[in-house]
Protein backbone atom coordinates (compact mmCIF):
# COMPACT_ATOMS: atom_id res chain seq x y z
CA UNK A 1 14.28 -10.44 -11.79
CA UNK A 2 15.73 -13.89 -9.96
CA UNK A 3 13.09 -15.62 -8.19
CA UNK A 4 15.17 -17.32 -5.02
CA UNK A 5 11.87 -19.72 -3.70
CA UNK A 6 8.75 -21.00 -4.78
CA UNK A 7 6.01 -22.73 -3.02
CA UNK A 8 2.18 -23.91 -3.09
CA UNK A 9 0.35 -23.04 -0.66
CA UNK A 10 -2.94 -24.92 0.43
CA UNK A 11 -4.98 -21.86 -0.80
CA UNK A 12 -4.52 -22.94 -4.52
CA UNK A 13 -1.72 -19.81 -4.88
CA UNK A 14 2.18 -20.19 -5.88
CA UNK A 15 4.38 -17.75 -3.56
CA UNK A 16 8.02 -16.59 -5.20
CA UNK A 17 10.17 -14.48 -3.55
CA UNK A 18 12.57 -12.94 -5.87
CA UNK A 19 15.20 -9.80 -6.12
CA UNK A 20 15.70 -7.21 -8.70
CA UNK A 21 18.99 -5.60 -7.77
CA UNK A 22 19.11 -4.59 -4.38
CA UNK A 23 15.04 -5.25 -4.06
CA UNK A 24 13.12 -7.68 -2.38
CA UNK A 25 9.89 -9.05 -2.93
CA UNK A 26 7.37 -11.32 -2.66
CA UNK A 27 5.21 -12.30 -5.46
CA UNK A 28 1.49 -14.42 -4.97
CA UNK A 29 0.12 -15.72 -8.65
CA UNK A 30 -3.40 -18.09 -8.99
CA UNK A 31 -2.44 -21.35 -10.37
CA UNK A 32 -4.17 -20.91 -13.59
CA UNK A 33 -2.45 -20.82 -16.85
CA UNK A 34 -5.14 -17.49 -17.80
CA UNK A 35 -2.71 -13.98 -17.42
CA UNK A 36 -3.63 -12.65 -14.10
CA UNK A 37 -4.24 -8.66 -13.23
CA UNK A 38 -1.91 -7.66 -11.03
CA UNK A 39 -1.64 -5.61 -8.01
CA UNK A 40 0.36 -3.76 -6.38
CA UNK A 41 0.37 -4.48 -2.34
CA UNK A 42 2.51 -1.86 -0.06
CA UNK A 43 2.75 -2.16 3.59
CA UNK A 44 2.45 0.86 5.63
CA UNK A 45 5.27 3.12 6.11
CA UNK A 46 8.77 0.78 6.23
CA UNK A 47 6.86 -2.65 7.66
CA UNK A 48 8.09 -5.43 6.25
CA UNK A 49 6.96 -7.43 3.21
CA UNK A 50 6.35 -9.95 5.18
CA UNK A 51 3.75 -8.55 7.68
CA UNK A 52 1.40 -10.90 8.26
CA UNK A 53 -1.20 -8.92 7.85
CA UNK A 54 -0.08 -7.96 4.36
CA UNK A 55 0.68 -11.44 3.66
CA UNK A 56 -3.03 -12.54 4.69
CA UNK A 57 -4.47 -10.10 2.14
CA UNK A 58 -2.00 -10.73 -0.81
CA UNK A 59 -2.81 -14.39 -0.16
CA UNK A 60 -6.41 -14.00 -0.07
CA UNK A 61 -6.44 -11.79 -3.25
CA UNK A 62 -4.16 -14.03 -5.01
CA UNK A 63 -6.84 -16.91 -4.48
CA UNK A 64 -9.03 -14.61 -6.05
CA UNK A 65 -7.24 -14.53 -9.39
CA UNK A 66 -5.25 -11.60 -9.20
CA UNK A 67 -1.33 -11.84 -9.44
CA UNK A 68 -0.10 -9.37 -6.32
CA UNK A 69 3.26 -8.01 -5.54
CA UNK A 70 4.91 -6.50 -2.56
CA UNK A 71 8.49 -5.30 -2.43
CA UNK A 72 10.71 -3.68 0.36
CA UNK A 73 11.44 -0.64 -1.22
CA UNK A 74 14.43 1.64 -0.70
CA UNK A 75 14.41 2.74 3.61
CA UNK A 76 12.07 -0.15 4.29
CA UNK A 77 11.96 -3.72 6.14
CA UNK A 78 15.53 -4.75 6.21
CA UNK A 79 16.80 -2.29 3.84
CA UNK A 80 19.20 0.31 5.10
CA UNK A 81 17.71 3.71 6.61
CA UNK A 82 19.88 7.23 6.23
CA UNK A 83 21.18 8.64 9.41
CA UNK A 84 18.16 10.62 9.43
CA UNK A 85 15.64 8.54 9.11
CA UNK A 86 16.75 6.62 12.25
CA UNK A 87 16.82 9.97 14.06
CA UNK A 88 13.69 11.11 13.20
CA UNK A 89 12.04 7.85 14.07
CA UNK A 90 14.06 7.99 17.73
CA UNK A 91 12.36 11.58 17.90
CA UNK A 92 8.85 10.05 17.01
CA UNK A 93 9.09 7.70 19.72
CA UNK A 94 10.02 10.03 22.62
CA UNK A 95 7.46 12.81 21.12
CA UNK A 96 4.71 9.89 21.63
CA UNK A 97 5.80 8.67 24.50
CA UNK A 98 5.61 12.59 25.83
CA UNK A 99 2.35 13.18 24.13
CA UNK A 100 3.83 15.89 22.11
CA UNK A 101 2.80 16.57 18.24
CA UNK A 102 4.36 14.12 16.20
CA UNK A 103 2.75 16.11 12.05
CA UNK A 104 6.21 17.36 11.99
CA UNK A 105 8.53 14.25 13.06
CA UNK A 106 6.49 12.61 10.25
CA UNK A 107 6.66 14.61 7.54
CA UNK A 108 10.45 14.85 7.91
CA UNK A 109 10.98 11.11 7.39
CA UNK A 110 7.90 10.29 5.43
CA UNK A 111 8.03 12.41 2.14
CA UNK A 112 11.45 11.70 1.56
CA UNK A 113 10.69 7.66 1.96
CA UNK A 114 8.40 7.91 -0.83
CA UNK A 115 10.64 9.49 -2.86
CA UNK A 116 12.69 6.74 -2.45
CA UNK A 117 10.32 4.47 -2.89
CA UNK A 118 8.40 5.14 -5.89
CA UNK A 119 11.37 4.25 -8.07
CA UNK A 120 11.91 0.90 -6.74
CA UNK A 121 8.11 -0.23 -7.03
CA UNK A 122 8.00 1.45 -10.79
CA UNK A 123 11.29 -0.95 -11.66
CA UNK A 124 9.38 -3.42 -10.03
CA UNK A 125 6.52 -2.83 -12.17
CA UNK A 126 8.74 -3.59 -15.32
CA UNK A 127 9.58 -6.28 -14.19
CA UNK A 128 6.52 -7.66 -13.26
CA UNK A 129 4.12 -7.19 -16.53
CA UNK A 130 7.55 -8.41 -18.67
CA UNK A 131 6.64 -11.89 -16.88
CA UNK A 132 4.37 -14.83 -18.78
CA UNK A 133 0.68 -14.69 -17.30
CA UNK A 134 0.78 -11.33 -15.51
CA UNK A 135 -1.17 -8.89 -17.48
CA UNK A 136 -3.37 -5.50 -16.98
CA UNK A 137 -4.41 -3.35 -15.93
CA UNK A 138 -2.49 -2.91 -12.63
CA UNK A 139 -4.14 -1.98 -9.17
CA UNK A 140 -2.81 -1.02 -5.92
CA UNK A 141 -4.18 -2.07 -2.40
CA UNK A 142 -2.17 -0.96 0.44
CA UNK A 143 -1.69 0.89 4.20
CA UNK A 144 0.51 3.11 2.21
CA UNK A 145 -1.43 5.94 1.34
CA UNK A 146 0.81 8.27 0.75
CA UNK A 147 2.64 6.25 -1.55
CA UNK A 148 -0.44 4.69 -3.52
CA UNK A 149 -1.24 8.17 -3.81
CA UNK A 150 1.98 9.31 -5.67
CA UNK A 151 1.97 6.16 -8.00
CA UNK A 152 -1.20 6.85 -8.75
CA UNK A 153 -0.49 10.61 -9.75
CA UNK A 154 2.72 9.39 -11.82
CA UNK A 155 2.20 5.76 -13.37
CA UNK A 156 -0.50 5.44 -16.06
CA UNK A 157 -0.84 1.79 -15.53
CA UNK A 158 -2.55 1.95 -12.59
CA UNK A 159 -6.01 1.50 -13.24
CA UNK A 160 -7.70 1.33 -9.77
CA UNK A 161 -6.68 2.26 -5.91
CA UNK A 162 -7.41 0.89 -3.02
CA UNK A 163 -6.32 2.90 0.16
CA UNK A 164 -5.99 2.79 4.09
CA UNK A 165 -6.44 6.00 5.82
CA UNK A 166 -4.95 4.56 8.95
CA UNK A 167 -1.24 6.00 7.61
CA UNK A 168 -0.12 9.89 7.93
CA UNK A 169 -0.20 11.43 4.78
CA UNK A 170 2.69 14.44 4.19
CA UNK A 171 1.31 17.65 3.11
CA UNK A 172 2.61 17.03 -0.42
CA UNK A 173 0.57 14.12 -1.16
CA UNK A 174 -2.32 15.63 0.61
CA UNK A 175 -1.75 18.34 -2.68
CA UNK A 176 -1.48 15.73 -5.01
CA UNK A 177 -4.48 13.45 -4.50
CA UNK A 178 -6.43 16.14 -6.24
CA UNK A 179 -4.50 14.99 -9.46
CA UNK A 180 -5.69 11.23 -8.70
CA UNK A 181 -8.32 10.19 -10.88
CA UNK A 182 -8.83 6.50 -11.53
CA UNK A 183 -11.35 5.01 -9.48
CA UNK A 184 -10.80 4.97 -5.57
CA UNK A 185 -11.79 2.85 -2.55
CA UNK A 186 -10.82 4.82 0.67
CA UNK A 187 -10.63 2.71 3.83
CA UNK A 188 -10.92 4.57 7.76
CA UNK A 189 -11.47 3.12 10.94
CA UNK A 190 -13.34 5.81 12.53
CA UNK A 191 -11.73 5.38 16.47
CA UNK A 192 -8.36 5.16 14.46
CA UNK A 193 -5.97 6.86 17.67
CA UNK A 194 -3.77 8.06 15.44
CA UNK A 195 -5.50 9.08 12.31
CA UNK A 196 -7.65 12.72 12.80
CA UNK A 197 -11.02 11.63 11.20
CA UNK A 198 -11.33 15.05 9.93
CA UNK A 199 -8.18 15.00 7.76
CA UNK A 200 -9.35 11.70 6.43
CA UNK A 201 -12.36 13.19 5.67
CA UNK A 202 -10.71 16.02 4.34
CA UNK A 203 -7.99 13.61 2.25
CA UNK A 204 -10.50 11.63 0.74
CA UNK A 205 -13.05 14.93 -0.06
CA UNK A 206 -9.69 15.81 -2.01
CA UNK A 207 -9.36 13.28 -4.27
CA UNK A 208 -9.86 13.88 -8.24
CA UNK A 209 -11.79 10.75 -9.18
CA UNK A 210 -14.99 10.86 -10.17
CA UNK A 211 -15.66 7.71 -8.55
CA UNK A 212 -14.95 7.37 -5.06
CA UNK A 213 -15.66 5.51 -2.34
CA UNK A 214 -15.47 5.95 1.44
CA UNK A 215 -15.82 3.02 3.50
CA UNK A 216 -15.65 3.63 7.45
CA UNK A 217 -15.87 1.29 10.12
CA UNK A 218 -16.03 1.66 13.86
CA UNK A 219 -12.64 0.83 15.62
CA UNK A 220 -9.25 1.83 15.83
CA UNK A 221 -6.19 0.96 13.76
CA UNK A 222 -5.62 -2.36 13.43
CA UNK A 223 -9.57 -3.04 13.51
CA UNK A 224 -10.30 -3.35 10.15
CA UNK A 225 -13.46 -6.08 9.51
CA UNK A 226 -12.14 -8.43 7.58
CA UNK A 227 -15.33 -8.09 5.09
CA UNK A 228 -13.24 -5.72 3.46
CA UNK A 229 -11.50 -8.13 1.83
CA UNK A 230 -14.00 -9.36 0.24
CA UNK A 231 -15.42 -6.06 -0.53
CA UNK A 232 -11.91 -4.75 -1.77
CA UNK A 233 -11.94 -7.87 -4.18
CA UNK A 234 -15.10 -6.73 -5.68
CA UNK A 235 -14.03 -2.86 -6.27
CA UNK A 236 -10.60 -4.81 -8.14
CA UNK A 237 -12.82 -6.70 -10.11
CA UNK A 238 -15.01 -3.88 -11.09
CA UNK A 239 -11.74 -2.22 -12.68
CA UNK A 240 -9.17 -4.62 -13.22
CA UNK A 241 -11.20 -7.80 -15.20
């Protein structure tokens, strides 16, 4: 890992960006010597690590004495797509702008970019918990469902997840949030345009933890209260300190 930049921001937190190969990221750490938790933060579906809504949260959960990671895995922000993937997104847009089903378009580009994916953010994760004051256990936060899901089903060190149900979910990770069992905090805005409440419902009545938690809040996508920050803090802390 070769951190390229490093800053302090007026929140008390120390931003590095850094690579690992051909992966970006952007790590947030507390300025206190103590070794931090650390979470995992993924942006939804190929955004950008810097989002500024991802930034805002990292930021604010940083502050809150977590150390939190985002990365542009393999297909997403500036990273190269396939062929494919370009095509399929072309087809997404002129299927919406149509008002024709879109499940399909989605699952055609979204499965495979997890599978991409979850390598990268496990490397990451080495990385990450080799560094000096970064410790467990590990949580994830993110828009990403479908991915948090899968790390969740394959990487032991995740202790805790925190989810959006604003992004679609393929079929195959639909399957395999039964296998999920740490504990869970399940966000849905219940006007969310594109999200079905019922297969939210029906995602998060899936899930294999025994503790769960569904959170909904009137509003569409990008309506979120920001109270949930504050609330998703507390579910980390329940778990991760």
């Amino acid at each position: 890992m070769h951190f390229t930049s490093e800053q302090r921001l007026d929140d008390g937190v120390v931003e590095r960006e850094f690579t690992l190969g051909e992966i970006p990221g952007t790590l947030w750490t507390p300025e206190s010597a103590a070794p931090a938790p650390l979470v995992l933060m993924s942006h939804n579906n190929g955004l950008p690590k810097a989002d500024p809504r991802l930034v805002g949260r990292a930021r604010y959960t940083a502050a809150r004495g977590y150390a939190v990671a985002t990365i542009d895995a393999a297909g997403c922000g500036d990273r190269p797509r396939s062929p494919a993937d370009e095509q399929a997104r072309a087809d997404l847009r002129r299927a919406m702008r149509a008002g024709e089903p879109v499940d399909e378009i989605f699952e055609s580009f979204i499965g495979p970019m997890v599978e991409k994916a979850v390598p990268d953010w496990r490397t990451t994760l080495d990385a990450l918990l080799a560094l000096p004051g970064i410790g467990g256990p590990v949580g994830y936060s993110g828009g990403w469902a479908a991915l948090g899901i899968r790390l969740a089903v394959v990487e032991p060190r995740i202790a805790a997840v925190g989810l959006f149900a604003g992004g679609y979910v393929p079929r195959a990770q639909r399957e395999e949030a039964r296998q999920v069992t740490v504990p869970l905090l399940f966000l849905l805005q219940w006007d969310d345009e594109g999200n079905p409440r019922r297969r939210a419902l029906d995602l998060f009545d899936a899930f294999g933890s025994e503790e769960k938690t569904l959170h909904a809040n009137l509003g569409g996508h990008t309506g979120t209260p920001w109270f949930e920050l504050e609330d998703g803090c507390r579910f980390l802390d329940r778990h991760l300190k």
